[in-house]
Coordinates of C-alpha atoms in Angstrom, one line a residue:
Chain P
M1 CA 1.2 -4.8 -14.7
A2 CA 3.7 -6.6 -16.8
Y3 CA 5.7 -4.2 -18.4
S4 CA 6.7 -4.9 -22.6
E5 CA 9.9 -6.0 -22.9
K6 CA 10.4 -2.5 -24.8
V7 CA 9.1 -0.6 -22.2
I8 CA 11.6 -2.2 -19.8
E9 CA 15.1 -2.1 -22.5
H10 CA 14.2 1.6 -22.8
A11 CA 13.9 2.0 -19.0
E12 CA 16.7 0.2 -18.0
N13 CA 19.1 0.9 -20.9
P14 CA 17.8 4.5 -21.2
R15 CA 19.2 7.0 -24.4
N16 CA 20.4 10.3 -24.8
V17 CA 20.1 11.0 -21.3
G18 CA 21.7 14.7 -20.2
T19 CA 21.2 18.1 -20.4
L20 CA 21.9 20.8 -23.4
D21 CA 22.8 24.1 -22.5
K22 CA 19.0 25.8 -22.8
E23 CA 20.3 29.4 -23.1
D24 CA 22.1 28.2 -26.4
P25 CA 20.2 30.0 -29.4
N26 CA 19.8 26.7 -31.0
V27 CA 18.8 24.4 -28.4
G28 CA 15.0 24.3 -27.6
T29 CA 14.0 23.0 -24.8
G30 CA 10.2 21.4 -23.3
L31 CA 9.5 21.3 -19.4
V32 CA 6.3 19.7 -19.5
G33 CA 4.0 17.6 -16.8
A34 CA 4.1 18.4 -12.9
P35 CA 5.3 16.7 -9.5
A36 CA 2.6 16.6 -7.9
C37 CA 1.1 14.2 -11.1
G38 CA 4.0 12.0 -10.9
D39 CA 5.8 12.7 -14.5
V40 CA 8.0 15.4 -15.4
M41 CA 9.6 15.4 -18.6
R42 CA 12.3 17.4 -20.1
L43 CA 13.1 17.4 -23.4
Q44 CA 15.8 19.1 -25.5
I45 CA 16.6 19.6 -28.9
K46 CA 19.8 21.2 -30.1
V47 CA 19.0 22.1 -34.2
S48 CA 21.3 22.9 -36.8
D49 CA 21.4 25.8 -39.3
A50 CA 20.1 23.9 -41.8
G51 CA 16.9 22.9 -39.7
V52 CA 17.4 19.5 -38.8
I53 CA 18.1 18.1 -35.0
E54 CA 21.5 16.7 -34.1
D55 CA 21.2 16.2 -30.9
A56 CA 18.1 15.3 -28.6
K57 CA 18.7 14.7 -24.5
F58 CA 16.0 14.2 -22.0
K59 CA 15.6 13.8 -18.1
T60 CA 12.1 12.4 -16.8
F61 CA 10.8 11.8 -13.3
G62 CA 7.9 9.2 -13.7
C63 CA 7.5 5.6 -14.2
G64 CA 9.3 3.2 -16.5
S65 CA 6.4 4.1 -19.0
A66 CA 7.2 7.7 -19.0
I67 CA 11.7 7.1 -19.1
A68 CA 11.1 4.8 -22.0
S69 CA 8.6 7.1 -23.7
S70 CA 10.9 10.1 -23.4
S71 CA 13.9 7.8 -24.7
L72 CA 12.2 6.8 -27.5
A73 CA 11.0 10.2 -28.3
T74 CA 15.1 11.4 -28.3
E75 CA 15.9 8.2 -30.6
W76 CA 13.1 9.2 -33.1
L77 CA 14.5 12.9 -33.0
K78 CA 17.3 12.7 -34.4
G79 CA 18.4 13.5 -37.7
R80 CA 14.9 14.8 -38.5
T81 CA 13.5 18.5 -39.7
L82 CA 11.5 20.5 -37.4
D83 CA 8.6 19.7 -39.7
E84 CA 9.3 16.1 -39.3
A85 CA 9.5 16.4 -35.3
S86 CA 6.5 17.8 -35.2
E87 CA 4.3 14.8 -37.0
I88 CA 5.6 12.3 -34.0
R89 CA 2.3 11.5 -32.5
N90 CA 1.6 9.3 -29.0
T91 CA -0.6 6.8 -30.6
D92 CA 3.3 5.9 -33.0
I93 CA 5.0 5.6 -29.1
V94 CA 2.5 4.0 -27.5
K95 CA 2.7 1.3 -30.4
E96 CA 6.1 1.0 -30.5
L97 CA 6.2 0.2 -26.8
N98 CA 3.2 -1.6 -26.8
L99 CA 1.8 0.9 -23.7
P100 CA -1.3 -0.3 -22.0
P101 CA -4.4 2.0 -21.8
V102 CA -3.3 3.6 -18.5
K103 CA -0.3 4.3 -19.4
I104 CA -1.4 6.3 -22.8
H105 CA -0.4 9.9 -20.9
C106 CA 2.5 8.9 -20.6
S107 CA 3.0 9.4 -24.7
V108 CA 0.9 12.2 -24.7
L109 CA 3.4 13.8 -22.2
A110 CA 6.4 12.7 -24.6
E111 CA 4.4 14.4 -27.7
D112 CA 3.9 17.5 -25.3
A113 CA 7.3 17.4 -24.8
I114 CA 8.6 17.2 -28.5
K115 CA 6.0 20.1 -29.2
S116 CA 7.2 22.5 -26.4
A117 CA 11.3 22.2 -27.0
I118 CA 10.5 22.7 -30.8
E119 CA 7.9 25.9 -30.0
D120 CA 11.0 27.1 -27.4
F121 CA 13.1 26.8 -30.2
R122 CA 11.3 29.0 -32.5
K123 CA 10.8 31.3 -30.2
K124 CA 14.7 32.1 -29.8
Q125 CA 14.7 32.1 -33.3
S126 CA 12.6 34.6 -34.0
A127 CA 13.5 36.6 -30.7
K128 CA 17.2 36.5 -32.4
R129 CA 15.9 37.7 -35.7
G130 CA 13.8 40.3 -34.2
A131 CA 16.8 41.7 -32.0
Chain O
M1 CA 22.4 -19.4 1.9
S2 CA 22.0 -18.0 -1.6
L3 CA 19.5 -15.4 -2.0
K4 CA 16.0 -16.5 -4.0
F5 CA 14.9 -14.2 -6.4
P6 CA 12.5 -12.2 -6.3
I7 CA 12.9 -11.1 -2.9
Y8 CA 9.9 -10.7 -0.9
M9 CA 9.6 -7.5 0.8
D10 CA 5.6 -6.7 0.2
N11 CA 4.5 -9.1 3.4
H12 CA 1.5 -6.2 4.6
A13 CA -0.6 -7.1 1.3
T14 CA 0.4 -11.0 1.9
T15 CA 2.4 -13.4 3.8
P16 CA 4.0 -17.0 2.7
M17 CA 2.0 -19.7 4.2
D18 CA 4.3 -21.2 7.1
P19 CA 5.4 -24.8 6.9
R20 CA 4.2 -26.1 10.0
V21 CA 0.3 -24.4 8.9
L22 CA 0.1 -26.1 5.7
E23 CA 1.2 -29.2 7.2
A24 CA -1.8 -28.9 10.0
M25 CA -4.1 -28.2 7.0
L26 CA -3.5 -31.7 4.6
P27 CA -5.6 -33.5 6.7
Y28 CA -8.4 -31.7 6.1
F29 CA -8.9 -31.6 2.4
T30 CA -8.5 -35.3 2.1
E31 CA -8.7 -37.6 5.0
H32 CA -10.9 -35.2 7.5
F33 CA -13.1 -34.2 4.6
G34 CA -16.2 -33.8 6.7
N35 CA -19.0 -30.8 7.0
A36 CA -18.7 -29.1 9.8
A37 CA -22.1 -28.5 10.5
S38 CA -23.2 -32.8 10.1
R39 CA -23.9 -33.6 13.1
S40 CA -25.0 -37.2 12.3
H41 CA -21.8 -38.6 11.8
R42 CA -18.0 -39.3 12.2
F43 CA -16.8 -36.9 9.3
G44 CA -19.1 -34.3 10.5
W45 CA -17.6 -34.3 14.6
V46 CA -14.3 -34.5 13.3
A47 CA -14.1 -31.4 11.5
E48 CA -16.4 -29.9 14.0
E49 CA -14.0 -30.6 16.8
A50 CA -10.8 -29.2 14.6
V51 CA -13.2 -25.9 14.1
G52 CA -13.8 -25.8 17.8
Y53 CA -9.6 -26.3 18.4
A54 CA -8.9 -23.5 16.0
R55 CA -11.4 -20.9 17.7
E56 CA -9.4 -21.7 21.0
Q57 CA -5.8 -21.1 19.4
I58 CA -7.4 -17.8 17.8
A59 CA -9.0 -16.9 20.8
T60 CA -6.4 -17.2 23.3
L61 CA -3.9 -15.1 20.4
I62 CA -5.9 -12.1 21.2
G63 CA -7.3 -12.6 24.4
A64 CA -10.9 -13.4 24.1
E65 CA -12.8 -14.6 26.6
K66 CA -14.7 -17.6 25.3
P67 CA -14.0 -19.4 21.8
E68 CA -17.5 -19.1 20.6
E69 CA -16.5 -15.2 20.5
I70 CA -14.9 -15.9 17.3
I71 CA -17.0 -16.2 14.0
F72 CA -15.4 -17.5 11.2
T73 CA -15.9 -15.3 7.6
S74 CA -13.9 -15.5 4.1
G75 CA -11.7 -12.9 5.1
A76 CA -11.3 -9.3 6.7
T77 CA -13.0 -7.2 4.1
E78 CA -16.1 -9.9 4.9
S79 CA -15.3 -9.3 8.7
D80 CA -15.4 -5.1 8.6
N81 CA -18.4 -5.4 6.5
L82 CA -20.3 -7.8 8.8
A83 CA -18.7 -5.8 12.3
I84 CA -20.2 -2.3 10.7
K85 CA -23.5 -3.0 8.5
G86 CA -24.5 -5.8 11.1
V87 CA -23.9 -3.3 14.1
A88 CA -25.7 -0.3 12.6
E89 CA -28.7 -2.3 10.9
F90 CA -29.0 -3.9 14.6
Y91 CA -28.4 -0.3 16.3
R92 CA -30.6 1.5 14.4
D93 CA -33.4 2.5 16.9
K94 CA -30.3 3.4 19.4
G95 CA -28.6 6.2 16.9
N96 CA -27.4 6.5 13.9
H97 CA -23.9 7.9 13.7
I98 CA -20.7 5.7 13.3
I99 CA -16.8 7.1 13.7
T100 CA -13.9 6.1 11.8
T101 CA -10.8 7.5 10.6
K102 CA -9.5 8.6 6.9
I103 CA -6.4 6.3 6.9
E104 CA -8.8 2.7 7.3
H105 CA -8.8 0.2 5.1
K106 CA -11.0 0.3 1.8
A107 CA -13.3 -2.3 3.3
V108 CA -14.4 -0.2 6.5
L109 CA -14.1 3.2 4.3
D110 CA -16.3 2.1 1.7
T111 CA -18.6 0.7 3.8
C112 CA -19.2 3.2 5.9
K113 CA -19.6 5.3 2.7
R114 CA -22.6 2.7 1.5
L115 CA -24.2 3.5 5.3
E116 CA -23.8 6.9 4.4
K117 CA -26.5 6.8 1.3
E118 CA -28.8 4.6 3.9
G119 CA -29.0 7.3 5.6
Y120 CA -26.0 6.8 8.8
E121 CA -24.0 9.8 9.3
V122 CA -20.4 8.8 9.6
T123 CA -17.4 11.2 11.3
Y124 CA -13.8 10.4 9.3
L125 CA -11.2 11.4 11.4
D126 CA -8.1 12.9 10.4
V127 CA -4.7 11.7 11.5
G128 CA -1.5 14.0 12.0
P129 CA 1.4 13.9 9.9
E130 CA 2.1 11.1 12.3
G131 CA -0.6 8.7 10.9
V132 CA -1.8 8.3 14.4
V133 CA -5.5 9.7 15.6
S134 CA -6.2 11.1 18.4
V135 CA -8.3 10.2 21.2
D136 CA -9.1 13.8 22.1
D137 CA -10.7 14.0 17.9
V138 CA -12.5 10.8 18.7
R139 CA -14.3 11.9 21.9
A140 CA -15.4 15.3 20.3
A141 CA -16.9 13.9 17.5
M142 CA -19.2 11.7 20.2
T143 CA -23.0 12.5 19.9
D144 CA -25.5 10.6 21.5
K145 CA -26.5 9.2 18.1
T146 CA -23.1 7.4 18.0
I147 CA -23.2 3.7 17.8
L148 CA -19.6 2.7 16.5
V149 CA -16.1 3.7 16.6
S150 CA -13.9 1.6 14.0
V151 CA -10.4 2.5 14.4
M152 CA -7.8 0.2 12.4
L153 CA -5.0 -1.6 15.6
A154 CA -2.2 -0.6 12.6
N155 CA -2.4 1.2 9.2
N156 CA -1.2 -1.7 6.3
E157 CA 0.6 1.2 4.1
V158 CA 2.6 3.5 7.3
G159 CA 2.7 0.6 10.2
T160 CA 1.1 3.3 12.3
I161 CA -0.1 1.8 15.4
Q162 CA -3.5 3.4 16.7
P163 CA -4.0 4.0 20.7
L164 CA -6.7 1.4 20.8
K165 CA -6.6 1.3 24.5
E166 CA -8.0 4.6 25.3
I167 CA -10.6 4.6 22.5
G168 CA -12.0 1.4 23.8
A169 CA -12.1 3.3 27.4
L170 CA -13.9 6.0 25.9
C171 CA -16.3 4.0 24.1
K172 CA -17.0 2.1 27.5
E173 CA -17.4 4.9 29.2
R174 CA -19.7 6.2 26.5
G175 CA -21.5 3.0 25.7
V176 CA -20.5 3.0 21.9
I177 CA -19.4 -0.4 20.4
F178 CA -15.9 0.0 19.2
H179 CA -14.3 -2.4 16.2
T180 CA -11.5 -2.8 15.1
D181 CA -9.8 -3.6 12.0
A182 CA -6.6 -5.8 13.2
V183 CA -5.3 -7.2 10.8
Q184 CA -1.8 -5.3 10.3
G185 CA -1.0 -5.5 13.9
I186 CA -1.9 -8.9 15.4
G187 CA 1.3 -10.8 16.2
K188 CA 3.4 -7.3 15.5
T189 CA 2.7 -5.7 18.4
E190 CA 0.4 -6.0 21.5
F191 CA -2.8 -7.1 20.6
N192 CA -5.9 -7.8 23.7
V193 CA -9.8 -7.2 23.3
K194 CA -10.4 -7.5 26.8
E195 CA -6.7 -5.4 27.8
M196 CA -7.9 -2.7 25.0
G197 CA -12.2 -3.1 25.5
V198 CA -12.4 -3.6 21.7
D199 CA -16.2 -5.4 21.5
L200 CA -15.4 -6.4 17.4
A201 CA -12.4 -7.2 15.8
S202 CA -11.8 -8.5 11.9
L203 CA -9.2 -10.6 11.5
T204 CA -7.8 -12.8 8.9
A205 CA -5.1 -15.8 8.5
H206 CA -2.9 -14.6 5.1
K207 CA -1.0 -12.0 6.8
I208 CA 0.1 -13.9 9.7
Y209 CA 1.4 -16.7 7.8
G210 CA -1.7 -18.7 7.1
P211 CA -4.1 -19.6 4.0
K212 CA -5.9 -17.3 1.8
G213 CA -9.8 -16.7 1.8
I214 CA -10.6 -17.4 5.7
G215 CA -11.0 -14.7 8.1
A216 CA -12.7 -13.9 11.7
L217 CA -15.0 -11.7 13.3
Y218 CA -14.2 -11.3 17.6
V219 CA -17.9 -10.5 18.7
R220 CA -17.9 -9.6 22.5
R221 CA -20.6 -12.2 23.9
A222 CA -20.2 -10.4 27.6
R223 CA -19.9 -6.5 29.0
P224 CA -21.5 -5.8 26.7
R225 CA -22.7 -8.4 24.9
V226 CA -22.5 -7.3 21.2
R227 CA -25.4 -7.8 18.7
L228 CA -25.2 -8.1 15.6
T229 CA -27.6 -8.4 12.0
A230 CA -26.6 -11.4 9.7
Q231 CA -25.5 -9.8 6.1
M232 CA -25.5 -13.7 4.7
D233 CA -28.8 -16.0 4.6
G234 CA -28.8 -19.2 4.6
G235 CA -28.1 -22.2 6.8
G236 CA -27.6 -20.0 9.9
H237 CA -23.9 -21.2 10.8
E238 CA -21.8 -19.6 13.6
R239 CA -25.1 -19.2 15.5
G240 CA -26.7 -17.4 13.1
N241 CA -24.2 -14.7 12.4
R242 CA -22.7 -15.9 9.4
S243 CA -24.3 -18.9 6.9
G244 CA -22.0 -20.6 5.2
T245 CA -20.5 -24.3 5.6
L246 CA -17.1 -23.8 7.1
N247 CA -13.9 -23.7 5.3
V248 CA -12.7 -26.1 7.6
P249 CA -9.0 -26.4 6.1
G250 CA -8.6 -22.8 6.2
I251 CA -9.8 -22.7 9.9
V252 CA -7.4 -25.6 10.8
G253 CA -4.4 -23.3 8.9
F254 CA -5.8 -19.7 10.7
G255 CA -5.8 -21.8 14.1
K256 CA -2.8 -22.9 13.8
A257 CA -1.2 -19.3 12.4
C258 CA -2.3 -17.9 15.8
E259 CA -1.0 -20.8 17.8
I260 CA 2.7 -20.6 16.1
L261 CA 2.7 -16.5 17.0
N262 CA 0.8 -17.0 20.4
K263 CA 4.9 -18.7 21.2
E264 CA 6.8 -16.5 18.7
W265 CA 5.6 -13.5 17.9
R266 CA 7.5 -11.1 20.6
E267 CA 11.0 -12.6 19.1
E268 CA 9.5 -12.2 15.9
S269 CA 9.4 -8.4 16.4
K270 CA 12.5 -8.1 17.8
R271 CA 14.1 -10.0 15.1
V272 CA 11.9 -8.4 12.3
K273 CA 12.6 -4.6 13.5
A274 CA 16.2 -5.4 13.6
L275 CA 16.2 -6.0 10.1
R276 CA 14.0 -3.1 9.1
D277 CA 16.2 -0.7 11.4
R278 CA 19.4 -2.3 9.0
L279 CA 17.3 -1.5 5.9
K280 CA 16.9 2.2 7.0
D281 CA 20.1 3.0 8.3
K282 CA 21.5 1.5 5.3
L283 CA 19.2 3.3 2.5
F284 CA 20.2 6.8 4.5
A285 CA 23.5 6.3 5.6
E286 CA 24.1 6.3 1.6
L287 CA 21.1 9.0 0.2
D288 CA 20.0 12.2 0.9
E289 CA 16.5 13.1 0.7
C290 CA 14.7 10.6 2.3
H291 CA 11.7 10.9 4.2
I292 CA 10.0 8.5 6.5
N293 CA 6.1 8.9 6.4
G294 CA 4.3 8.3 9.4
A295 CA 5.8 8.3 12.9
W296 CA 9.3 6.4 13.9
D297 CA 9.1 5.3 17.5
D298 CA 8.5 1.8 18.4
A299 CA 5.2 2.9 20.3
R300 CA 3.8 3.8 17.0
R301 CA 4.8 1.8 14.2
L302 CA 5.0 -1.7 13.3
P303 CA 8.4 -3.6 13.8
N304 CA 8.2 -4.5 10.3
N305 CA 7.2 -1.5 8.2
L306 CA 9.6 1.0 6.4
N307 CA 7.8 3.5 4.5
V308 CA 9.8 6.1 3.0
S309 CA 9.6 8.6 0.4
F310 CA 12.7 9.2 -2.1
S311 CA 13.2 12.8 -3.3
Y312 CA 12.8 13.3 -7.2
V313 CA 12.3 9.4 -7.8
E314 CA 8.9 8.6 -8.7
G315 CA 7.5 5.2 -7.3
E316 CA 6.6 3.3 -10.0
G317 CA 10.1 3.7 -12.0
L318 CA 12.0 2.9 -9.3
M319 CA 10.0 -0.1 -8.4
M320 CA 10.8 -0.9 -12.1
A321 CA 14.5 -0.4 -11.6
I322 CA 14.2 -3.3 -8.3
K323 CA 11.9 -5.5 -10.2
D324 CA 13.6 -8.6 -8.7
V325 CA 12.5 -7.1 -4.9
A326 CA 8.7 -7.2 -4.7
V327 CA 7.8 -3.9 -2.8
S328 CA 4.3 -1.3 -3.1
S329 CA 4.6 2.1 -3.7
G330 CA 2.1 4.9 -3.2
S331 CA 2.6 5.8 -6.2
A332 CA -0.3 7.2 -8.4
C333 CA 1.1 4.7 -11.3
T334 CA 0.7 1.8 -9.1
S335 CA -3.1 2.2 -9.0
S336 CA -5.8 2.4 -11.8
S337 CA -7.0 5.8 -10.6
L338 CA -3.6 7.7 -11.0
E339 CA -4.5 9.0 -7.7
P340 CA -1.8 8.5 -5.0
S341 CA -2.1 7.1 -1.8
Y342 CA -5.2 8.0 0.2
V343 CA -3.2 7.2 3.2
L344 CA -0.6 9.4 2.4
R345 CA -2.5 12.4 1.4
A346 CA -4.5 11.8 5.1
L347 CA -1.2 12.6 6.5
G348 CA -0.2 15.5 5.3
V349 CA 2.2 14.1 3.2
E350 CA 2.8 16.2 -0.5
E351 CA 1.6 14.7 -3.5
E352 CA 5.2 15.3 -4.8
L353 CA 6.5 13.0 -2.3
A354 CA 3.8 11.0 -1.6
H355 CA 4.2 9.8 -5.3
T356 CA 7.8 9.0 -4.3
S357 CA 6.9 6.2 -1.6
I358 CA 8.0 3.2 -1.0
R359 CA 6.5 0.3 1.7
F360 CA 8.6 -2.1 2.3
G361 CA 7.6 -5.1 4.7
L362 CA 9.5 -7.1 5.7
G363 CA 8.5 -10.7 7.4
R364 CA 9.0 -13.9 9.0
F365 CA 11.0 -15.2 6.5
T366 CA 13.0 -12.2 6.1
T367 CA 17.0 -12.5 6.5
E368 CA 19.6 -10.3 6.8
E369 CA 21.6 -11.3 3.3
E370 CA 18.4 -10.0 1.8
V371 CA 18.2 -6.9 3.8
D372 CA 21.8 -6.2 2.9
Y373 CA 20.8 -7.0 -1.0
V374 CA 18.0 -4.9 -1.2
A375 CA 19.7 -1.6 0.3
K376 CA 22.6 -2.3 -1.3
L377 CA 20.4 -2.1 -4.8
V378 CA 18.1 0.6 -3.7
V379 CA 20.9 2.6 -3.2
D380 CA 22.1 2.1 -6.6
K381 CA 19.2 2.9 -8.6
V382 CA 17.8 5.7 -7.0
K383 CA 21.1 7.3 -7.7
K384 CA 20.6 6.1 -11.4
L385 CA 17.1 7.7 -11.2
R386 CA 17.9 10.9 -9.7
D387 CA 20.8 11.1 -12.6
L388 CA 18.0 10.8 -14.6
S389 CA 15.3 13.3 -12.8
P390 CA 14.9 16.6 -14.1
L391 CA 13.5 17.4 -10.7
Y392 CA 17.1 16.2 -8.9
E393 CA 19.0 18.5 -10.9
M394 CA 17.0 21.5 -10.8
A395 CA 16.9 21.4 -7.5
R396 CA 20.8 20.7 -6.9
E397 CA 20.7 24.4 -8.9
G398 CA 18.8 25.8 -6.3
V399 CA 15.5 25.9 -8.9
N400 CA 12.7 25.8 -5.8
L401 CA 10.4 23.5 -7.5
K402 CA 7.5 25.1 -5.8
D403 CA 8.3 28.3 -7.7
I404 CA 7.7 26.7 -10.8
V405 CA 3.8 26.8 -12.6
W406 CA 3.4 23.6 -13.5
A407 CA 0.6 22.2 -15.7
A408 CA -1.1 19.3 -14.2
H409 CA -2.1 17.1 -16.1

């Protein structure tokens, strides 16, 4: 299968690779997928007190399309509010990267990772308030 | 000599044609274009003579007694179909049980599955982590209804060599017909139908530096004489076993490819094995957590095959990172089914590792320079992708990945 130029570009030069401190109360971590399925994404966001995502990092075990989907997601997340971030849909990623049907699950995983990171952050925040 | 890109290391899939083969074929496209079945004129005679010569070249390579035991087909998939369906149909009165292994090529497995729908019974034998079937398992599976055993010479993914000689002897003893798909092993490991007691053998030209679209089925004609029900009806070519006008240029090329192997395969295998070992040594010296899939000793593995799992790096992701090098992967992502390799699964390779497997297939035209380039590239990219892998980071931190409840998707 031939990859789109955008997938190759992201896979060769992935943006925002790295790790944020998962114990930081301002950091939300999403870990989705499974090694047995050939895809695992870890996406992290750091949220300012004003509720804006000021940093996003990822690491992905997966094919080029999975790496590109998560790399793109981190680019899109930076500067967005949490509400804006939750509006990112897998179909937006499919469109931007020209993913073929067999790779749509990569974009679904990226959307799941975003949601899971936001949920983790919100959980931490409510725990903090509750404490 | 400078490197040419992309570098081809997928010789289990197909091989480039040897220029000597092409040269032998060319006159049979234009000057000697006759139909080998035309008995009434010179054009036909010349074609028929060329086909006869090729039959001898092929028969010699595999140790067949007579050239007539070679039946030409379109390739090994057709040969597998003809052998298995042909025997099953012809010997239906004798029994309905077939024994094969879980690591056969799909051309064998899917043919067997179709026969199951038609009332035949098939035993698919397990192989251990070594990727080699046990002769005792074959023996234990035999019943008085068993008519056919089909076991490959060597596996196309992990390159493991099967104990054909022992299985052949067992089949003789029990009066069961023995078929082998010999495609991957010919010209790389010992293969002799007489010494191994093989009754039917599927062959193809394009894996041995010959053209695509031409294959053969060896069918034993004495001790025992093996009979087949033809699967293609028509003009009764190939003694009624396979109708259809013969692909004369392809056959000439197939014959030439066998003649070359007959002279050169031992030397070639030594050279290719040295290159394969060089590649393996370089990778393993620089990278931790690499795992060979299948047996590694010379007696049980093809000299040109290296199938290795690079833990924590998904196979297709790695292939993309080394896109100037043609290899293949047992990763799910390379197939539309999203299932990892059934061969690796049969070896008991965990799915996590199956997704990280890469198959290198070296060949006649692989150079030392290419091996050194590929080794360095793979080392660099595996390191880079491990830096990108959450699993590698977690494993380094001491997290047991098996303790995590992953959401399968």
